[in-house]
Coordinates of C-alpha atoms in Angstrom, one line a residue:
X1 CA 68.1 -131.6 14.7
X2 CA 69.7 -133.7 12.3
X3 CA 66.1 -135.0 11.1
X4 CA 65.2 -131.5 9.9
X5 CA 68.7 -130.8 8.6
X6 CA 67.9 -133.9 6.5
X7 CA 64.5 -132.8 5.2
X8 CA 66.0 -129.4 4.4
X9 CA 69.1 -131.2 2.1
X10 CA 65.8 -133.3 0.3
X11 CA 64.2 -130.4 -0.5
X12 CA 67.0 -128.3 -2.1
X13 CA 67.6 -132.0 -3.6
X14 CA 64.1 -132.3 -5.1
X15 CA 64.0 -128.3 -6.3
X16 CA 67.5 -129.0 -8.0
X17 CA 66.2 -131.3 -10.1
X18 CA 63.1 -130.2 -10.6
X19 CA 64.7 -127.2 -12.2
X20 CA 67.1 -129.4 -13.8
X21 CA 64.3 -131.0 -16.0
X22 CA 62.1 -127.6 -16.5
X23 CA 65.7 -126.6 -17.5
X24 CA 66.5 -129.4 -20.6
X25 CA 62.9 -128.9 -20.9
X26 CA 63.6 -125.1 -22.5
X27 CA 66.8 -125.4 -23.3
X28 CA 64.7 -128.4 -26.4
X29 CA 62.0 -125.6 -26.7
X30 CA 64.7 -123.3 -27.6
X31 CA 67.1 -125.4 -30.1
X32 CA 63.0 -126.1 -32.0
X33 CA 62.0 -122.6 -31.9
X34 CA 63.3 -121.0 -35.7
X35 CA 64.3 -117.5 -36.3
X36 CA 61.6 -115.5 -37.9
X37 CA 60.3 -112.6 -38.2
X38 CA 62.5 -108.9 -36.9
X39 CA 65.1 -111.8 -35.9
X40 CA 66.1 -112.0 -39.4
X41 CA 66.5 -108.1 -39.5
X42 CA 68.7 -108.2 -35.9
X43 CA 70.8 -111.4 -37.8
X44 CA 71.7 -108.9 -40.7
X45 CA 74.0 -105.9 -41.6
X46 CA 70.8 -103.4 -40.1
X47 CA 71.3 -105.0 -36.4
X48 CA 75.1 -104.0 -36.6
X49 CA 74.3 -100.6 -37.6
X50 CA 71.5 -100.0 -35.3
X51 CA 74.2 -100.9 -32.8
X52 CA 76.6 -98.4 -34.2
X53 CA 74.5 -95.4 -33.9
X54 CA 73.3 -96.6 -30.6
X55 CA 69.7 -97.2 -32.0
X56 CA 69.5 -93.2 -32.1
X57 CA 66.3 -93.3 -33.7
X58 CA 65.2 -97.0 -33.0
X59 CA 64.3 -97.3 -29.4
X60 CA 66.3 -96.9 -26.0
X61 CA 65.7 -100.9 -24.9
X62 CA 69.6 -101.1 -25.0
X63 CA 70.1 -104.6 -23.2
X64 CA 67.6 -106.2 -25.0
X65 CA 68.7 -104.8 -28.5
X66 CA 72.6 -105.5 -27.9
X67 CA 71.6 -109.3 -26.4
X68 CA 69.1 -109.8 -29.8
X69 CA 72.2 -109.2 -31.4
X70 CA 73.8 -111.7 -30.0
X71 CA 71.5 -114.3 -30.1
X72 CA 70.8 -114.3 -33.5
X73 CA 74.3 -114.6 -34.4
X74 CA 75.2 -117.4 -32.3
X75 CA 72.8 -120.4 -31.4
X76 CA 74.9 -121.9 -28.0
X77 CA 74.3 -118.2 -26.7
X78 CA 70.8 -118.6 -28.0
X79 CA 69.6 -121.7 -26.8
X80 CA 71.4 -121.3 -23.3
X81 CA 69.7 -117.8 -22.4
X82 CA 66.3 -119.0 -24.2
X83 CA 66.7 -121.9 -21.7
X84 CA 67.8 -119.6 -19.0
X85 CA 65.1 -116.5 -18.7
X86 CA 62.8 -119.0 -19.2
X87 CA 63.5 -121.2 -16.1
X88 CA 64.4 -118.4 -14.3
X89 CA 60.8 -116.5 -15.2
X90 CA 59.5 -120.0 -13.8
X91 CA 61.1 -120.0 -10.5
X92 CA 60.5 -116.2 -9.9
X93 CA 57.3 -116.6 -10.2
X94 CA 56.5 -119.9 -8.0
X95 CA 58.2 -118.5 -5.7
X96 CA 56.4 -114.8 -5.3
X97 CA 53.5 -116.7 -5.3
X98 CA 53.9 -119.6 -3.1
X99 CA 56.5 -118.7 -1.4
X100 CA 56.3 -120.7 1.8
X101 CA 55.4 -123.7 -0.6
X102 CA 57.8 -124.0 -3.1
X103 CA 59.6 -126.8 -1.1
X104 CA 57.3 -128.9 -3.3
X105 CA 58.0 -129.6 -7.4
X106 CA 54.6 -129.4 -8.1
X107 CA 54.2 -125.6 -8.2
X108 CA 57.1 -125.2 -10.3
X109 CA 55.5 -127.3 -12.7
X110 CA 51.7 -126.3 -12.6
X111 CA 53.9 -122.6 -13.6
X112 CA 55.3 -124.2 -16.3
X113 CA 52.1 -125.4 -17.6
X114 CA 50.1 -121.7 -17.3
X115 CA 52.6 -120.5 -19.2
X116 CA 52.7 -122.7 -22.3
X117 CA 49.2 -122.6 -22.3
X118 CA 48.6 -118.9 -22.6
X119 CA 46.7 -117.1 -25.5
X120 CA 48.6 -119.0 -28.7
X121 CA 49.1 -115.8 -30.5
X122 CA 51.2 -114.2 -27.3
X123 CA 52.9 -117.4 -27.0
X124 CA 54.2 -116.8 -30.7
X125 CA 55.1 -113.5 -29.9
X126 CA 56.8 -114.6 -27.1
X127 CA 58.1 -117.6 -26.4
X128 CA 57.6 -118.7 -29.9
X129 CA 59.8 -115.7 -31.4
X130 CA 63.5 -114.6 -30.0
X131 CA 63.0 -110.8 -30.8
X132 CA 60.0 -111.0 -28.5
X133 CA 61.0 -113.6 -25.9
X134 CA 64.4 -111.9 -25.2
X135 CA 62.2 -108.4 -24.8
X136 CA 58.8 -109.4 -22.6
X137 CA 60.1 -112.6 -21.4
X138 CA 63.8 -110.9 -20.0
X139 CA 61.7 -107.6 -18.8
X140 CA 60.1 -109.8 -16.7
X141 CA 62.9 -110.4 -14.5
X142 CA 64.6 -107.5 -13.5
X143 CA 60.9 -106.8 -11.5
X144 CA 60.1 -109.9 -10.2
X145 CA 63.4 -110.6 -9.0
X146 CA 63.1 -106.9 -7.0
X147 CA 59.0 -108.3 -5.8
X148 CA 61.2 -111.2 -4.4
X149 CA 63.8 -109.7 -2.6
X150 CA 60.6 -107.6 -1.1
X151 CA 59.0 -110.7 0.5
X152 CA 62.0 -112.0 1.7
X153 CA 63.5 -108.7 3.2
X154 CA 60.1 -107.3 4.6
X155 CA 61.3 -108.5 8.1
X156 CA 64.7 -108.7 8.2
X157 CA 66.1 -105.8 10.2
X158 CA 69.9 -106.5 9.2
X159 CA 70.9 -103.5 7.2
X160 CA 70.8 -104.5 3.5
X161 CA 75.1 -104.8 2.5
X162 CA 76.8 -102.5 0.2
X163 CA 77.3 -105.1 -2.6
X164 CA 73.3 -105.9 -2.3
X165 CA 73.1 -102.6 -2.7
X166 CA 75.3 -102.4 -5.8
X167 CA 73.4 -105.4 -7.2
X168 CA 70.0 -103.7 -6.5
X169 CA 71.1 -100.9 -8.3
X170 CA 72.0 -102.9 -11.6
X171 CA 69.1 -104.4 -11.3
X172 CA 67.0 -101.5 -11.2
X173 CA 69.4 -100.2 -14.5
X174 CA 68.4 -103.5 -16.6
X175 CA 65.2 -103.3 -15.1
X176 CA 64.0 -99.7 -17.2
X177 CA 66.8 -101.0 -19.9
X178 CA 65.1 -103.7 -21.8
X179 CA 61.0 -102.9 -22.4
X180 CA 58.8 -99.3 -21.9
X181 CA 56.4 -100.3 -19.9
X182 CA 58.6 -102.1 -17.4
X183 CA 60.2 -99.0 -16.6
X184 CA 57.3 -96.9 -15.6
X185 CA 56.5 -99.7 -13.8
X186 CA 59.7 -100.5 -11.8
X187 CA 60.0 -96.6 -10.8
X188 CA 56.5 -97.1 -9.8
X189 CA 57.3 -100.4 -8.2
X190 CA 60.3 -98.7 -6.0
X191 CA 58.7 -95.7 -5.0
X192 CA 56.2 -98.0 -3.4
X193 CA 58.6 -100.0 -2.2
X194 CA 60.3 -97.0 -0.5
X195 CA 56.9 -95.8 0.8
X196 CA 55.9 -98.9 2.6
X197 CA 59.5 -100.3 3.6
X198 CA 59.9 -96.7 5.3
X199 CA 57.0 -97.0 7.2
X200 CA 57.8 -100.7 8.2
X201 CA 61.3 -101.2 8.0
X202 CA 63.6 -98.5 7.5
X203 CA 66.9 -100.9 8.1
X204 CA 66.1 -102.1 4.1
X205 CA 66.0 -98.4 2.9
X206 CA 69.2 -98.5 1.6
X207 CA 68.9 -101.3 -1.0
X208 CA 65.2 -99.8 -1.8
X209 CA 67.1 -96.7 -2.9
X210 CA 69.6 -98.3 -5.0
X211 CA 67.6 -100.0 -7.3
X212 CA 65.0 -96.5 -7.3
X213 CA 68.1 -95.1 -8.6
X214 CA 68.9 -97.7 -10.6
X215 CA 65.4 -97.6 -12.5
X216 CA 66.1 -93.5 -12.9
X217 CA 69.7 -94.1 -14.7
X218 CA 68.0 -96.5 -16.5
X219 CA 64.8 -94.7 -17.4
X220 CA 67.1 -91.2 -18.4
X221 CA 69.6 -93.3 -20.6
X222 CA 66.3 -95.1 -22.2
X223 CA 63.9 -91.9 -23.0
X224 CA 66.8 -89.8 -23.8
X225 CA 66.4 -91.5 -27.0
X226 CA 65.1 -89.2 -29.9
X227 CA 63.1 -92.0 -30.9
X228 CA 60.4 -90.9 -28.2
X229 CA 60.1 -86.9 -28.6
X230 CA 59.2 -88.2 -32.1
X231 CA 56.7 -90.3 -31.0
X232 CA 55.3 -88.0 -28.5
X233 CA 54.7 -85.5 -31.1
X234 CA 53.0 -87.6 -33.0
X235 CA 55.7 -87.4 -36.4
X236 CA 56.7 -91.3 -36.3
X237 CA 55.5 -93.4 -38.7
X238 CA 54.9 -96.7 -36.4
X239 CA 54.3 -95.3 -33.0
X240 CA 51.7 -93.4 -32.0
X241 CA 50.3 -91.6 -28.9
X242 CA 47.4 -90.1 -28.3
X243 CA 46.3 -87.2 -26.3
X244 CA 43.6 -84.8 -25.0
X245 CA 39.9 -86.3 -26.1
X246 CA 41.5 -88.3 -29.0
X247 CA 43.1 -90.5 -25.6
X248 CA 39.8 -92.0 -24.2
X249 CA 39.1 -92.5 -28.4
X250 CA 41.7 -94.6 -28.2
X251 CA 41.6 -95.9 -25.2
X252 CA 38.1 -97.6 -26.0
X253 CA 39.3 -98.9 -29.9
X254 CA 42.6 -100.6 -28.5
X255 CA 40.5 -102.4 -25.8
X256 CA 38.2 -103.4 -27.6
X257 CA 40.2 -104.7 -30.5
X258 CA 42.5 -106.4 -28.8
X259 CA 43.6 -106.0 -25.8
X260 CA 40.4 -107.7 -23.6
X261 CA 41.1 -110.9 -26.3
X262 CA 44.9 -111.1 -25.7
X263 CA 44.9 -111.0 -22.0
X264 CA 41.4 -112.0 -20.8
X265 CA 39.6 -114.1 -23.8
X266 CA 42.3 -115.9 -25.0
X267 CA 43.6 -117.2 -21.4
X268 CA 40.9 -119.3 -20.0
X269 CA 42.4 -121.6 -18.4
X270 CA 44.1 -118.9 -16.2
X271 CA 40.6 -117.5 -16.1
X272 CA 39.1 -120.6 -14.7
X273 CA 41.3 -121.2 -12.4
X274 CA 40.8 -117.7 -11.1
X275 CA 37.0 -118.0 -11.0
X276 CA 36.3 -121.3 -9.8
X277 CA 38.7 -120.4 -7.0
X278 CA 37.1 -116.8 -6.2
X279 CA 33.6 -118.6 -6.1
X280 CA 35.2 -121.2 -3.5
X281 CA 35.8 -118.0 -1.2
X282 CA 32.8 -116.6 -2.0
X283 CA 30.7 -119.4 -0.9
X284 CA 33.2 -120.8 2.2
X285 CA 31.0 -119.1 5.4
X286 CA 27.4 -118.7 5.4
X287 CA 25.5 -115.3 4.8
X288 CA 22.5 -113.8 4.7
X289 CA 19.7 -113.6 2.3
X290 CA 20.9 -110.2 0.5
X291 CA 24.3 -111.0 0.8
X292 CA 24.0 -114.6 -0.7
X293 CA 22.3 -112.9 -3.3
X294 CA 25.2 -110.4 -4.2
X295 CA 27.6 -113.9 -3.9
X296 CA 25.2 -115.3 -6.5
X297 CA 25.0 -112.4 -9.0
X298 CA 29.2 -112.6 -8.5
X299 CA 29.7 -116.0 -9.0
X300 CA 27.3 -115.9 -11.7
X301 CA 29.3 -113.7 -13.9
X302 CA 32.5 -115.1 -13.0
X303 CA 31.7 -118.7 -13.7
X304 CA 30.1 -117.4 -17.2
X305 CA 32.9 -115.3 -18.4
X306 CA 35.7 -118.2 -17.5
X307 CA 33.6 -120.8 -19.2
X308 CA 32.9 -118.9 -21.9
X309 CA 37.0 -117.7 -22.8
X310 CA 37.6 -120.9 -21.7
X311 CA 35.0 -123.5 -24.0
X312 CA 33.5 -121.5 -26.7
X313 CA 35.0 -118.2 -27.1
X314 CA 34.1 -118.3 -31.1
X315 CA 30.4 -118.7 -30.3
X316 CA 30.2 -115.0 -32.2
X317 CA 32.8 -115.3 -35.7
X318 CA 33.7 -112.4 -37.5
X319 CA 32.7 -113.8 -40.1
X320 CA 29.4 -114.0 -39.5
X321 CA 28.4 -111.1 -37.2
X322 CA 28.6 -107.5 -37.0
X323 CA 32.9 -107.3 -35.9
X324 CA 32.8 -104.5 -34.2
X325 CA 29.2 -105.4 -31.9
X326 CA 31.0 -108.8 -31.0
X327 CA 33.7 -106.7 -30.7
X328 CA 32.5 -104.2 -28.2
X329 CA 29.7 -106.9 -26.2
X330 CA 32.6 -109.4 -26.0
X331 CA 34.8 -106.2 -24.1
X332 CA 31.9 -105.4 -22.1
X333 CA 31.8 -108.5 -20.9
X334 CA 35.4 -108.8 -19.7
X335 CA 34.8 -105.2 -17.5
X336 CA 32.2 -106.9 -16.0
X337 CA 34.0 -109.9 -15.0
X338 CA 37.4 -107.5 -13.7
X339 CA 34.5 -106.1 -11.9
X340 CA 33.0 -109.2 -10.2
X341 CA 36.9 -110.2 -9.9
X342 CA 37.5 -106.9 -7.7
X343 CA 34.5 -107.1 -5.4
X344 CA 34.9 -110.9 -5.1
X345 CA 38.2 -109.8 -2.8
X346 CA 35.8 -109.2 -0.2
X347 CA 35.0 -112.1 0.6
X348 CA 38.7 -114.0 1.0
X349 CA 38.8 -114.0 4.8
X350 CA 42.9 -114.3 4.6
X351 CA 43.8 -110.0 4.8
X352 CA 47.5 -110.6 2.9
X353 CA 45.8 -112.7 0.8
X354 CA 43.6 -110.2 -0.7
X355 CA 46.2 -107.6 -0.2
X356 CA 48.7 -109.6 -2.6
X357 CA 45.5 -110.2 -4.7
X358 CA 45.2 -106.2 -5.4
X359 CA 48.5 -105.8 -5.6
X360 CA 49.2 -107.9 -8.7
X361 CA 45.5 -106.5 -10.3
X362 CA 47.0 -102.8 -9.7
X363 CA 50.3 -104.3 -11.8
X364 CA 48.3 -106.0 -14.2
X365 CA 46.7 -102.6 -14.6
X366 CA 49.6 -100.4 -14.6
X367 CA 51.6 -102.5 -17.2
X368 CA 48.8 -102.6 -19.2
X369 CA 47.9 -98.7 -18.8
X370 CA 50.4 -97.6 -21.8
X371 CA 49.4 -99.4 -24.5
X372 CA 46.1 -98.3 -24.5
X373 CA 47.3 -94.7 -25.6
X374 CA 50.1 -96.1 -27.6
X375 CA 49.2 -97.9 -30.9
X376 CA 50.3 -100.4 -32.5
X377 CA 49.1 -103.2 -29.7
X378 CA 50.5 -106.5 -30.5
X379 CA 49.7 -109.9 -28.5
X380 CA 53.1 -109.2 -27.2
X381 CA 52.0 -106.5 -25.0
X382 CA 49.5 -108.4 -23.3
X383 CA 52.6 -110.5 -21.8
X384 CA 53.3 -108.5 -18.4
X385 CA 49.8 -108.3 -17.4
X386 CA 49.5 -111.8 -17.9
X387 CA 51.9 -112.3 -15.8
X388 CA 50.4 -110.8 -12.7
X389 CA 47.1 -113.1 -13.8
X390 CA 49.5 -116.4 -13.7
X391 CA 50.3 -114.9 -10.0
X392 CA 47.3 -114.4 -9.0
X393 CA 45.9 -117.8 -10.2
X394 CA 48.6 -119.8 -8.2
X395 CA 48.2 -117.9 -5.4
X396 CA 44.3 -118.2 -5.1
X397 CA 45.0 -122.4 -6.6
X398 CA 47.2 -122.5 -3.5
X399 CA 45.3 -121.0 -0.8
X400 CA 41.9 -122.4 -2.0
X401 CA 43.3 -126.0 -1.8
X402 CA 44.7 -125.7 1.7
X403 CA 41.2 -126.0 2.7
X404 CA 41.5 -129.3 3.1
X405 CA 44.3 -132.9 3.5
X406 CA 42.3 -134.7 -0.2
X407 CA 41.8 -131.1 -1.8
X408 CA 45.8 -130.5 -1.7
X409 CA 46.6 -134.3 -2.6
X410 CA 44.9 -133.6 -5.8
X411 CA 46.0 -130.7 -6.5
X412 CA 49.5 -131.6 -6.5
X413 CA 49.1 -134.8 -8.5
X414 CA 46.8 -132.7 -10.9
X415 CA 49.3 -129.9 -11.0
X416 CA 52.2 -132.2 -12.0
X417 CA 50.0 -134.0 -15.2
X418 CA 49.3 -130.3 -16.3
X419 CA 52.2 -129.2 -16.1
X420 CA 54.4 -132.6 -17.5
X421 CA 51.4 -133.3 -20.3
X422 CA 52.0 -129.6 -21.3
X423 CA 56.0 -129.3 -21.8
X424 CA 55.4 -132.4 -24.0
X425 CA 52.4 -130.8 -26.2
X426 CA 54.6 -127.8 -26.6
X427 CA 57.8 -129.7 -27.5
X428 CA 55.9 -131.9 -30.0
X429 CA 54.5 -129.0 -31.8
X430 CA 57.8 -126.8 -31.8
X431 CA 60.0 -129.3 -32.8
X432 CA 57.6 -130.4 -35.6
X433 CA 58.2 -126.8 -36.6
X434 CA 61.3 -127.0 -36.0
X435 CA 62.2 -130.3 -38.4
X436 CA 59.7 -128.0 -41.2
X437 CA 61.9 -125.1 -41.2
X438 CA 65.6 -127.2 -41.9
X439 CA 63.6 -128.8 -44.3
X440 CA 62.5 -125.8 -45.9
X441 CA 66.2 -124.4 -46.3
X442 CA 67.0 -127.7 -48.2
X443 CA 64.3 -127.3 -50.7
X444 CA 65.0 -123.7 -51.4
X445 CA 68.5 -124.7 -52.0
X446 CA 67.2 -127.8 -54.5
X447 CA 64.8 -125.4 -56.4
X448 CA 67.7 -122.8 -56.6
X449 CA 70.3 -125.8 -58.1
X450 CA 67.8 -126.1 -61.1
X451 CA 67.7 -122.7 -61.7
X452 CA 63.5 -122.1 -60.9
X453 CA 62.7 -118.7 -61.2
X454 CA 60.0 -119.3 -58.4
X455 CA 60.7 -120.4 -55.3
X456 CA 57.7 -122.5 -53.2
X457 CA 57.9 -122.5 -49.6
X458 CA 56.1 -124.5 -47.4
X459 CA 54.9 -122.8 -44.4
X460 CA 55.0 -124.5 -40.9
X461 CA 52.3 -126.9 -40.2
X462 CA 51.0 -125.2 -36.9
X463 CA 52.8 -121.7 -37.5
X464 CA 50.2 -120.3 -34.8
X465 CA 53.1 -121.3 -32.6
X466 CA 55.5 -118.9 -34.5
X467 CA 55.4 -115.4 -34.7
X468 CA 56.0 -114.2 -39.0
X469 CA 57.9 -117.5 -40.2
X470 CA 55.8 -116.7 -43.2
X471 CA 56.0 -113.3 -44.3
X472 CA 53.4 -111.8 -46.3
X473 CA 55.4 -110.2 -49.8
X474 CA 54.1 -106.7 -48.8
X475 CA 56.4 -106.9 -45.6
X476 CA 59.2 -106.0 -45.1
X477 CA 60.3 -109.2 -44.0
X478 CA 59.6 -111.3 -46.9
X479 CA 62.5 -109.4 -48.8
X480 CA 65.0 -109.9 -45.2
X481 CA 64.1 -114.4 -45.5
X482 CA 65.0 -114.5 -49.4
X483 CA 68.0 -112.4 -48.6
X484 CA 69.2 -115.1 -46.1
X485 CA 67.8 -117.7 -47.7
X486 CA 69.8 -116.7 -50.5
X487 CA 66.9 -116.1 -53.0
X488 CA 68.0 -112.9 -55.1
X489 CA 65.1 -110.3 -54.9
X490 CA 65.1 -109.3 -58.4
X491 CA 65.4 -112.5 -60.2
X492 CA 63.2 -114.7 -58.5
X493 CA 59.9 -114.8 -56.6
X494 CA 58.8 -116.4 -53.3
X495 CA 55.8 -117.8 -52.1
X496 CA 54.7 -119.7 -49.3
X497 CA 52.3 -122.4 -49.7
X498 CA 50.4 -124.5 -47.2
X499 CA 52.0 -127.4 -45.5
X500 CA 49.4 -129.5 -46.8
X501 CA 51.2 -128.8 -50.5
X502 CA 54.7 -129.2 -49.2
X503 CA 55.7 -131.7 -52.2
X504 CA 53.3 -131.2 -54.7
X505 CA 55.0 -127.8 -55.6
X506 CA 58.7 -129.1 -55.6

């Protein structure tokens, strides 16, 4: 017994230091990440005006809106929240996917690496942009917390306390006041949990009911904002919702122009892990001739799409091919991959894992569904779906590597190396951007002191990892940046120049 207690204490100590390292990493990343795009707007008097009106006519994301106003004004709160929420996302993702394997340190580094290496465009609008971060990263935490709570309590027959019920009520309210698709998903998740626990374990229903009531309260508060009625009736200048026959046209248009790319094509590493693991599951047991042919077809589709998305996704540049034809071709390829993925689940021997994977797939579809009829659709809209893809990748990776002790040892080493390399890589990239962003302010002040009418500002060297750091002159954010840098809009002209020309213009 003392030996077991010592081992448990050692494992907890390992977890503490692992999460501590990840927290410090995100702390440094938060310091390096500059404010950009909508951050400048929220940091101005416009943000306070929106707050004074209760965000009426803007949106119903009360919690994320208030937090955005705070973090754009206080760097210490901004960096602390960035590190805390990011570490929380890594922790919850790992715990959900690898519930019984999280005593080790490697899964946390693997999870961190997968989040850091997702689509560059999605990264730029989530981890690389505070306005996106406080909506889309924060939005995943309440639903992941509730999913983990379900996992931990499905076999617990002790009645839920009033204290825990109040916490779940608050989690439910929070989950519905951050981002719209998460609000819808939270309600559906709560209803599903009620049905499941009503059949399996009624002792936990009080907590489930509390969460459900919370989601409904939050949803009522969010959607009582008149902006949603304006959008549904087609009177909004920004967001448009399609109904009837136009809905299917909109679904096709959004999926073929953007969704397939941000969800599948640009997340090659996640797709590759899922595909290889499924192929191993397919061929783990011998089959008859017809079954073998079927598995060979599935394997070919899985590995072809994985190889394409991971290594040669730029095979058909739109500058040299018909854009519409390429979009339809690649979107169709992604749908074929989804079908092959779903059919491959039949060959997973572990029933529990198969049901978990089906849950992840359904969750990903539900979180993407609202965006199929709502435009515009941006890279950040894919983040919640990608989170469940990462869950699937982690679940399959852990399952497949458990087949032999050699695979376990190799996978742990590779996960640690991959996670550490990803963290180092992105920290160097973002630190460089952060340094140049600080230099921009100094060079602007130098030019203003010389009474220059045209102010030249260098673009960030790796601006693809941040969102809207050098806005086009036609965009509202262009003027917001000028005001933030104390550049007169009437007396000066602001020109963003390539990073390579950063010294020649000044």
